[in-house]
mmCIF file of C-alpha atoms and ligand atoms in Angstrom:
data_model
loop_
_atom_site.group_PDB
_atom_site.id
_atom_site.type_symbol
_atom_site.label_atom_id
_atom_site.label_comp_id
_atom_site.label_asym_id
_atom_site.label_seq_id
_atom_site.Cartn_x
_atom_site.Cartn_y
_atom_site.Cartn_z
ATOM 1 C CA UNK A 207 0.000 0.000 0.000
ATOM 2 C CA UNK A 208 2.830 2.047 1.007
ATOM 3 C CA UNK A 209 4.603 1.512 -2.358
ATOM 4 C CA UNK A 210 1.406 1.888 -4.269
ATOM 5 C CA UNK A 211 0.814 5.785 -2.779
ATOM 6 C CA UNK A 212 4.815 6.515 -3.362
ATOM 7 C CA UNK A 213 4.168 5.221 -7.202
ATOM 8 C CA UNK A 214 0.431 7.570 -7.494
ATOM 9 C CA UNK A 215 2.469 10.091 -5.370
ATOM 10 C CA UNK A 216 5.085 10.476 -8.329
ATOM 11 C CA UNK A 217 2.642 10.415 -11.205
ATOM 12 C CA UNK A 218 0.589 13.387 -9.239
ATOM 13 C CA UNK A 219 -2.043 11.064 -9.463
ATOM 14 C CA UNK A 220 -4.580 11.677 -6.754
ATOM 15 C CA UNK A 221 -7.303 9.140 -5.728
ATOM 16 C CA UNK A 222 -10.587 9.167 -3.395
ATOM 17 C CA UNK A 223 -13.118 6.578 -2.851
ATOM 18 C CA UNK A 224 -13.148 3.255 -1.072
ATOM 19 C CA UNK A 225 -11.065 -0.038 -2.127
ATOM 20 C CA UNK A 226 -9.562 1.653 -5.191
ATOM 21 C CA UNK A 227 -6.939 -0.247 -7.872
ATOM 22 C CA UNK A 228 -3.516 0.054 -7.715
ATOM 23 C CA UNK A 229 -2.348 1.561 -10.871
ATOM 24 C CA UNK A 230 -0.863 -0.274 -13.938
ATOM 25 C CA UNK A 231 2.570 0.611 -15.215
ATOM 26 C CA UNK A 232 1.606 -1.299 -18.935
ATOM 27 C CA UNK A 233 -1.278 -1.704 -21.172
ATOM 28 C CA UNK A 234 -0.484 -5.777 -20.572
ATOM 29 C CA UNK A 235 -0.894 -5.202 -16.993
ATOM 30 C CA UNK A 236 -4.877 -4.858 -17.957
ATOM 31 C CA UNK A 237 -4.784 -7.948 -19.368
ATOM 32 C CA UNK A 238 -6.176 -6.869 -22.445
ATOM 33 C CA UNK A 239 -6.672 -9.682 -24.918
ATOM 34 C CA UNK A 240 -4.143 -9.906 -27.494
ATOM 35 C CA UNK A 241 -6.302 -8.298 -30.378
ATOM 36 C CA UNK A 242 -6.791 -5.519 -28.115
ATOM 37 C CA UNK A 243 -2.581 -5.079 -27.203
ATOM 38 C CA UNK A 244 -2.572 -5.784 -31.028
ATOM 39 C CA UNK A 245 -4.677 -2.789 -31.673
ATOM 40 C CA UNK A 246 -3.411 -0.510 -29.408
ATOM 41 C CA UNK A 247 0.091 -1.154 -30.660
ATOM 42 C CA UNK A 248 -0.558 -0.191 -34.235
ATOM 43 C CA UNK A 249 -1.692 3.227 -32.733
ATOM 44 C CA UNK A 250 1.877 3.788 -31.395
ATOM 45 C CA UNK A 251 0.202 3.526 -27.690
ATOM 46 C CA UNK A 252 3.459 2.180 -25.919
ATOM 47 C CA UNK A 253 2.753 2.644 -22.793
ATOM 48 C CA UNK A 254 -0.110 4.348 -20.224
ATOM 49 C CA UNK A 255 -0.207 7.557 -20.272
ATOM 50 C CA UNK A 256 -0.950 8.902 -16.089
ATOM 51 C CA UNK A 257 -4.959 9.255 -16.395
ATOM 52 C CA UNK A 258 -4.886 5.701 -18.027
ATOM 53 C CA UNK A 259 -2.498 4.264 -15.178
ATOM 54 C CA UNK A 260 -4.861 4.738 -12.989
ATOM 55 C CA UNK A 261 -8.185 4.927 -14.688
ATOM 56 C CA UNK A 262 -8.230 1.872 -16.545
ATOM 57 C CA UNK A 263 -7.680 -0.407 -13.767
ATOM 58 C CA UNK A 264 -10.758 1.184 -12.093
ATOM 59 C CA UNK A 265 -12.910 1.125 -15.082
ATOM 60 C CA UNK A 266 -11.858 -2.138 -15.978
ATOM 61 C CA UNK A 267 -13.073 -3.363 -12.361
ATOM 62 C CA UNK A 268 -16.579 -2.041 -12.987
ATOM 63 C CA UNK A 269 -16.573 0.640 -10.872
ATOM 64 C CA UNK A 270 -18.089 4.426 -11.841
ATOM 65 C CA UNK A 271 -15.471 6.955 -11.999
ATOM 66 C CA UNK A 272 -14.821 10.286 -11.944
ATOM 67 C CA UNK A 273 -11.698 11.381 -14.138
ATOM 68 C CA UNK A 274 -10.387 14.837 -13.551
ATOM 69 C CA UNK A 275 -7.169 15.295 -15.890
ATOM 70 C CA UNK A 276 -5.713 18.080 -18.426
ATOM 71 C CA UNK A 277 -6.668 18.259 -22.301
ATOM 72 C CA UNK A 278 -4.678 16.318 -24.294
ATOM 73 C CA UNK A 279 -3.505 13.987 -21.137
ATOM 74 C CA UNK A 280 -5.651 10.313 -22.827
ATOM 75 C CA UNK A 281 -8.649 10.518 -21.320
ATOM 76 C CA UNK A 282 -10.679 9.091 -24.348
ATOM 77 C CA UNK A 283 -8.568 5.490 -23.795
ATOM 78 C CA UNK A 284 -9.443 5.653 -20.436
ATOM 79 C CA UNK A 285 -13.105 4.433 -21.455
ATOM 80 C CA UNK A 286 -13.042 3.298 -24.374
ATOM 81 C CA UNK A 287 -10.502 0.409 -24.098
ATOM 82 C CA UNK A 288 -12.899 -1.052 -21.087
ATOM 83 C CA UNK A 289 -15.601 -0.175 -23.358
ATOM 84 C CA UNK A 290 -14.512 -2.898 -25.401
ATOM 85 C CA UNK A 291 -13.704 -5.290 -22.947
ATOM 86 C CA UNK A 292 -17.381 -4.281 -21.198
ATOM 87 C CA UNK A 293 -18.879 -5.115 -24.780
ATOM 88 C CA UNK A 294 -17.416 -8.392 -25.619
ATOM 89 C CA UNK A 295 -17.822 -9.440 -21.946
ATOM 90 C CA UNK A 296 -21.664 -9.185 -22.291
ATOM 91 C CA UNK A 297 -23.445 -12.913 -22.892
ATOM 92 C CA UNK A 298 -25.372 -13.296 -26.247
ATOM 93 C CA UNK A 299 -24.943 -9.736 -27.791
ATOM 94 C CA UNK A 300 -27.593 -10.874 -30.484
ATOM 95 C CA UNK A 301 -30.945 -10.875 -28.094
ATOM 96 C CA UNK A 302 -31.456 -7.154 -27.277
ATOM 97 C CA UNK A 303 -31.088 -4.218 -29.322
ATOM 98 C CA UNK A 304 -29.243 -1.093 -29.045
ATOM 99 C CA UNK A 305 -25.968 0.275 -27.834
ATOM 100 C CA UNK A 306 -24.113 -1.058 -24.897
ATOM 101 C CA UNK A 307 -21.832 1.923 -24.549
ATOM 102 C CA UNK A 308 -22.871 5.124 -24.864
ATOM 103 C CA UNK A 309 -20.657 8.230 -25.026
ATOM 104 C CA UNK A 310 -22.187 12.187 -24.505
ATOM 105 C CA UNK A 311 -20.025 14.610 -26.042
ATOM 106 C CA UNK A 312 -19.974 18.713 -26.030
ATOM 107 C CA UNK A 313 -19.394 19.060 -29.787
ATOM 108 C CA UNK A 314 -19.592 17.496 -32.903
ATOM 109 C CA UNK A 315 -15.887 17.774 -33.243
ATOM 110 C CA UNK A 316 -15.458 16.129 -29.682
ATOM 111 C CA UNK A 317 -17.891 13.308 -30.584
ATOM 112 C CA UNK A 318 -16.819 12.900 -34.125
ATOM 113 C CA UNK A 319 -12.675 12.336 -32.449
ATOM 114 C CA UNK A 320 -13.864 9.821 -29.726
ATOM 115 C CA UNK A 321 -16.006 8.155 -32.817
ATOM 116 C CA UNK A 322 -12.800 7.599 -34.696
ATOM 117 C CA UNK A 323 -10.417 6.485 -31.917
ATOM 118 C CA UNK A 324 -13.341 3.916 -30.535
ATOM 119 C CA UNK A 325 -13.736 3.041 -34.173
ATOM 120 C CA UNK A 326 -9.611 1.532 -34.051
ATOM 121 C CA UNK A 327 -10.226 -0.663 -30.922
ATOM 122 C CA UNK A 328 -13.807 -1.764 -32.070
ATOM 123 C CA UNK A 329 -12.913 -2.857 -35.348
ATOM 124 C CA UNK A 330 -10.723 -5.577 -34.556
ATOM 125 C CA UNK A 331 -13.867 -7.302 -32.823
ATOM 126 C CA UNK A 332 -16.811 -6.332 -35.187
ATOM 127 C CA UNK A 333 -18.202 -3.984 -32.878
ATOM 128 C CA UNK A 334 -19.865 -1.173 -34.574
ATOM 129 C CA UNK A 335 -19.917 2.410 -33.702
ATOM 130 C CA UNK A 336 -22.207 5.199 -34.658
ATOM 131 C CA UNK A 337 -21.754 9.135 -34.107
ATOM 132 C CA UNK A 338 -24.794 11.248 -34.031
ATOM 133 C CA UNK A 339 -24.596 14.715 -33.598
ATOM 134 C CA UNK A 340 -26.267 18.194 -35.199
ATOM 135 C CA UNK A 341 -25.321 19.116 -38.627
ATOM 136 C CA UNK A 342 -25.908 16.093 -40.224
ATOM 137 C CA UNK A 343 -29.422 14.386 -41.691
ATOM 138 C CA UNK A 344 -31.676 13.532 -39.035
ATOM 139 C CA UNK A 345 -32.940 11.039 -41.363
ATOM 140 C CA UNK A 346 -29.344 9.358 -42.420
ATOM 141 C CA UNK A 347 -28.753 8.621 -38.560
ATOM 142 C CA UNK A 348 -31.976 7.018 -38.068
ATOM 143 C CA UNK A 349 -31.456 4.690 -40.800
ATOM 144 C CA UNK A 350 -28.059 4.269 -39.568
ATOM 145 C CA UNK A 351 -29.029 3.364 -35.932
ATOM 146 C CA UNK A 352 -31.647 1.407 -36.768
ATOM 147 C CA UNK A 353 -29.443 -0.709 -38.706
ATOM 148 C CA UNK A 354 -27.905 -1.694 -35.301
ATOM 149 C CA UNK A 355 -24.636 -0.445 -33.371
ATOM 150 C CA UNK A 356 -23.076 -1.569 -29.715
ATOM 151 C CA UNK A 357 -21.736 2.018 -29.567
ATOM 152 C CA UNK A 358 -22.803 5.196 -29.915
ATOM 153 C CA UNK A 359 -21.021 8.713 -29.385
ATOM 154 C CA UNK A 360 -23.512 11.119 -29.843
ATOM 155 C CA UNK A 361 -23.972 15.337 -28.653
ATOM 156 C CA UNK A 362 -27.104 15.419 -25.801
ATOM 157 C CA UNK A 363 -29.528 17.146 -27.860
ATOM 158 C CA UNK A 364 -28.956 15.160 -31.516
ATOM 159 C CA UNK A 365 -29.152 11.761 -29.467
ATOM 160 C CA UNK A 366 -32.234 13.048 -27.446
ATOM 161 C CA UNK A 367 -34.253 13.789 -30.789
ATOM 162 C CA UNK A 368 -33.511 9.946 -32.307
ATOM 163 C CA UNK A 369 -34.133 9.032 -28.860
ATOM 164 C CA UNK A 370 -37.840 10.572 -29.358
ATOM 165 C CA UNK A 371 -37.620 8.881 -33.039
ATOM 166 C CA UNK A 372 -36.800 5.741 -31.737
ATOM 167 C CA UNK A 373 -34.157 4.980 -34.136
ATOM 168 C CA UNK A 374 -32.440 3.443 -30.825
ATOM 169 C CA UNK A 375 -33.736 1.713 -27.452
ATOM 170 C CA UNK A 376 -31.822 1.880 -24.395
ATOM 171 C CA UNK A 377 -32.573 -1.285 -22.881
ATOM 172 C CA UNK A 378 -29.328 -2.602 -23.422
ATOM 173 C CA UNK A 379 -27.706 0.143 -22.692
ATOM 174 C CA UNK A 380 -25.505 -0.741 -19.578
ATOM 175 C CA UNK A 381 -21.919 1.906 -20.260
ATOM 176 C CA UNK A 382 -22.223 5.575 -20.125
ATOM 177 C CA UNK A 383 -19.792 7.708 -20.433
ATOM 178 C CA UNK A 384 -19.754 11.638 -20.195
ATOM 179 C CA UNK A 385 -16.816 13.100 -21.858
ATOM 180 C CA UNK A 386 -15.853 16.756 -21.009
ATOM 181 C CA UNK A 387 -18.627 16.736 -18.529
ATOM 182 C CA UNK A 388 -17.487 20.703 -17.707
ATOM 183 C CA UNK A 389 -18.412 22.090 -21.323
ATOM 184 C CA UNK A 390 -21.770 19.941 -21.846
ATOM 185 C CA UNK A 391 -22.236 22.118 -18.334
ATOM 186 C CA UNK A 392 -21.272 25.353 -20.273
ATOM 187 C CA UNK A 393 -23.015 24.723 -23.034
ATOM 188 C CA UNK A 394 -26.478 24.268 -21.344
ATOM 189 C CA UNK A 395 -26.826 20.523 -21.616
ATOM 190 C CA UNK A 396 -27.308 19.649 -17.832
ATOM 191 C CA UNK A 397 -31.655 19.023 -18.574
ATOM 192 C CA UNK A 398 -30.801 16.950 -21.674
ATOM 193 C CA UNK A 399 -27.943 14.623 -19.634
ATOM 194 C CA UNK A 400 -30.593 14.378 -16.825
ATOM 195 C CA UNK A 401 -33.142 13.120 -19.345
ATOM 196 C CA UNK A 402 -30.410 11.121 -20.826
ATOM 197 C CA UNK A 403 -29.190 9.145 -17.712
ATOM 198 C CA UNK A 404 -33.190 8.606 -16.672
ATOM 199 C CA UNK A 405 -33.699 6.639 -20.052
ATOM 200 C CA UNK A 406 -30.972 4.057 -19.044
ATOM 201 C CA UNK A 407 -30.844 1.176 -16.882
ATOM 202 C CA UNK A 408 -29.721 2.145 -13.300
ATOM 203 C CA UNK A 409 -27.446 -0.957 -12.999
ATOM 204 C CA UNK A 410 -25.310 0.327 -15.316
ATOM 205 C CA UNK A 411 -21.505 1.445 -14.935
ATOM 206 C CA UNK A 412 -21.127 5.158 -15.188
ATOM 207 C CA UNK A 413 -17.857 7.084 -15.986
ATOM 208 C CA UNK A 414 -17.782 10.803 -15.659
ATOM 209 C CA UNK A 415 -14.174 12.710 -17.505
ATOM 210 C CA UNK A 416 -13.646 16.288 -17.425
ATOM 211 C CA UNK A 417 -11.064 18.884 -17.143
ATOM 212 C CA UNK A 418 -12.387 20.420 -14.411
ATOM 213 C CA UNK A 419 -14.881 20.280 -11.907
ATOM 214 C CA UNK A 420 -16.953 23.241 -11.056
ATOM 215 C CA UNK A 421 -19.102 22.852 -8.217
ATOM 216 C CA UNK A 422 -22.302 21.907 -9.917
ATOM 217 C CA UNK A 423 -20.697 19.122 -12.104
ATOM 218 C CA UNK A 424 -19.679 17.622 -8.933
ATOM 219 C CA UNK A 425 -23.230 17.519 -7.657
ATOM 220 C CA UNK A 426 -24.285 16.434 -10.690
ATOM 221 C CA UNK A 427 -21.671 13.178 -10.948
ATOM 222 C CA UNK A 428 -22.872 13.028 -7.283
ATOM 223 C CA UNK A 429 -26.178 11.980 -7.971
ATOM 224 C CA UNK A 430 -26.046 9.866 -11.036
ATOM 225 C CA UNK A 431 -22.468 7.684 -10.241
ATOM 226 C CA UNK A 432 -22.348 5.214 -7.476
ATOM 227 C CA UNK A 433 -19.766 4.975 -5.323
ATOM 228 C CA UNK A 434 -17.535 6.192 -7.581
ATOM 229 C CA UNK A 435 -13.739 6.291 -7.768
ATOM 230 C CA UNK A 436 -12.353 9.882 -8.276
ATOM 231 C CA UNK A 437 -9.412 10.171 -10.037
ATOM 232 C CA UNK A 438 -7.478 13.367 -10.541
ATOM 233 C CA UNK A 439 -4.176 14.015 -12.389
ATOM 234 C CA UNK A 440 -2.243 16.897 -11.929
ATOM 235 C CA UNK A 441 -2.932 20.119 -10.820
ATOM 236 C CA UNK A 442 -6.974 21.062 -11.756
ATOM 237 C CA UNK A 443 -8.727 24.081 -10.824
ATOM 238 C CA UNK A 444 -12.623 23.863 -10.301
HETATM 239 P P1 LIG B 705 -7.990 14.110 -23.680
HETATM 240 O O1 LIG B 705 -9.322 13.504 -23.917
HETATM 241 O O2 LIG B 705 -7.509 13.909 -22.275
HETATM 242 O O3 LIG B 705 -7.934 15.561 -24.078
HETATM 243 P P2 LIG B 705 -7.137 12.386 -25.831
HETATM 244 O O4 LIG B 705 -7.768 11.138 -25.367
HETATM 245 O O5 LIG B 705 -7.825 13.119 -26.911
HETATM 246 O O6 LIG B 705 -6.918 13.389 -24.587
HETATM 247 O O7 LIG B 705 -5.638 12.050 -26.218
HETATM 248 C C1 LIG B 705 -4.734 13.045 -26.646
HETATM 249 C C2 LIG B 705 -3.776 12.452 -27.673
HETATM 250 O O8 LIG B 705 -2.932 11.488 -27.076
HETATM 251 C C3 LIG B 705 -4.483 11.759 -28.823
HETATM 252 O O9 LIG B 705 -3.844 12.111 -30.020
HETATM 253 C C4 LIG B 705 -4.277 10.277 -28.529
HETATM 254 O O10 LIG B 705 -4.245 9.505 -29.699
HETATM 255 C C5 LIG B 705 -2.949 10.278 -27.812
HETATM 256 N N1 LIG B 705 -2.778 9.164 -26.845
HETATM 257 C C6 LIG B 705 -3.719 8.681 -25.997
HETATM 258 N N2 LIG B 705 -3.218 7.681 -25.255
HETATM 259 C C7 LIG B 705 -1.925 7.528 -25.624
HETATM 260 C C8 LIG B 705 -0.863 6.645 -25.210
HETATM 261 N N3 LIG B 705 -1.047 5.738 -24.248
HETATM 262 N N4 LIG B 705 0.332 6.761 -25.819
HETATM 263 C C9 LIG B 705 0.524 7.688 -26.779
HETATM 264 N N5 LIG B 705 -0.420 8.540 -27.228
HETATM 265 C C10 LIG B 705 -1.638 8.487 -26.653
HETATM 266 MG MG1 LIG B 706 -11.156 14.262 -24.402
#
């Protein structure tokens, strides 16, 4: 234990929460399945970067998180490597419809760049991925989700209306993520995440990322993780 807060203590990793990981030192330490390490080798991914150190063990372990760490620092890895593992661990994909992961992001940039780097880990496995966001043909996206997905990345408001179009059922829905949880805040997407996270199962695993964490998105993770790990990297202001 002693060694374990020496090795977080020289990362600057900081950790809060009951029974939490130690952190990994390599992306084999996860025990990722060789597809996976073969995957996340062709991206040049050598080793952890601090967020994933300590993040992935965590997620990997089923517990909800809270990720607090720079731009730029990995945080998209984080969850979507045990998004993967999440996914293929699930017994007979086939019977239920509907993503398994789902990912809320500010922008359509944002979602469109954790679309593409989910899109390298999932392929390897057949798991499809679908990005939804504003800008693009309502009408497109419903085809494309009804055609069937185990992920989707999608802004609050775009994923909201094909929720009301049912091009997509949340029944199976049992990984959410919120990425950059402080700008969906900025932006004025609290009442659509709310509506979001009622629409999907409460047994599921929920994994909150920002780069900071104002007051209210601390409340917010409060009420909608449970027990959750809090992981923070670095020096973060609120
Ligand atoms: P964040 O979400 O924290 O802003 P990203 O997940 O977008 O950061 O990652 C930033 C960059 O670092 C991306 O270009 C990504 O491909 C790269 N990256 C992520 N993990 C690793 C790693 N383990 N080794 C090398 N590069 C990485
Ligand atoms: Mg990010």
């Amino acid at each position: 234990e002693q060694e374990v807060a020496e090795y977080r203590k020289t990362l600057a990793i900081r950790v809060s929460g009951f029974d939490v990981p130690r952190p990994v030192k390599t992306f084999e330490d996860s025990g990722f399945a060789p597809e996976l390490m073969r995957a996340i080798a062709k991206q040049g991914y050598e080793k952890p970067t601090t967020i994933q150190c300590q993040a992935l063990p965590i997620v990997l372990s089923g517990r909800d998180v809270i990720g607090i760490a720079k731009t730029g620092s990995g945080k998209t890895a984080s969850f979507v490597l045990p998004m993967i593992v999440h996914i293929m661990d699930q017994p007979e994909l086939q019977k239920e419809e509907g993503p398994i992961g789902v990912i809320c992001a500010p922008t359509r940039e944002l979602a469109h760049q954790i679309f593409l780097e989910a899109k390298k880990f999932a392929k390897a496995y057949g798991i499809r991925a679908s990005a939804v966001y504003g800008g693009m043909s309502k009408l497109d996206q419903f085809k494309e989700l009804k055609a069937g997905c185990e992920i989707v990345i999608a802004t609050p408001g775009r994923l909201i209306d094909m929720l009301k179009m049912k091009a997509l059922t949340m029944t199976r829905a049992t990984y959410l993520v919120l990425d950059e949880a402080d700008r969906m805040f900025d932006l004025g997407f609290e009442p659509q995440i709310r509506s979001i996270v009622g629409q999907i199962r409460p047994d599921r695993q929920t994994l909150l990322f920002s780069a900071t964490m104002p007051r209210k998105v601390e409340k917010l993770a409060r009420e909608i993780l449970s027990d959750p790990v809090r992981v923070t990297v670095g020096e973060v202001g609120t």
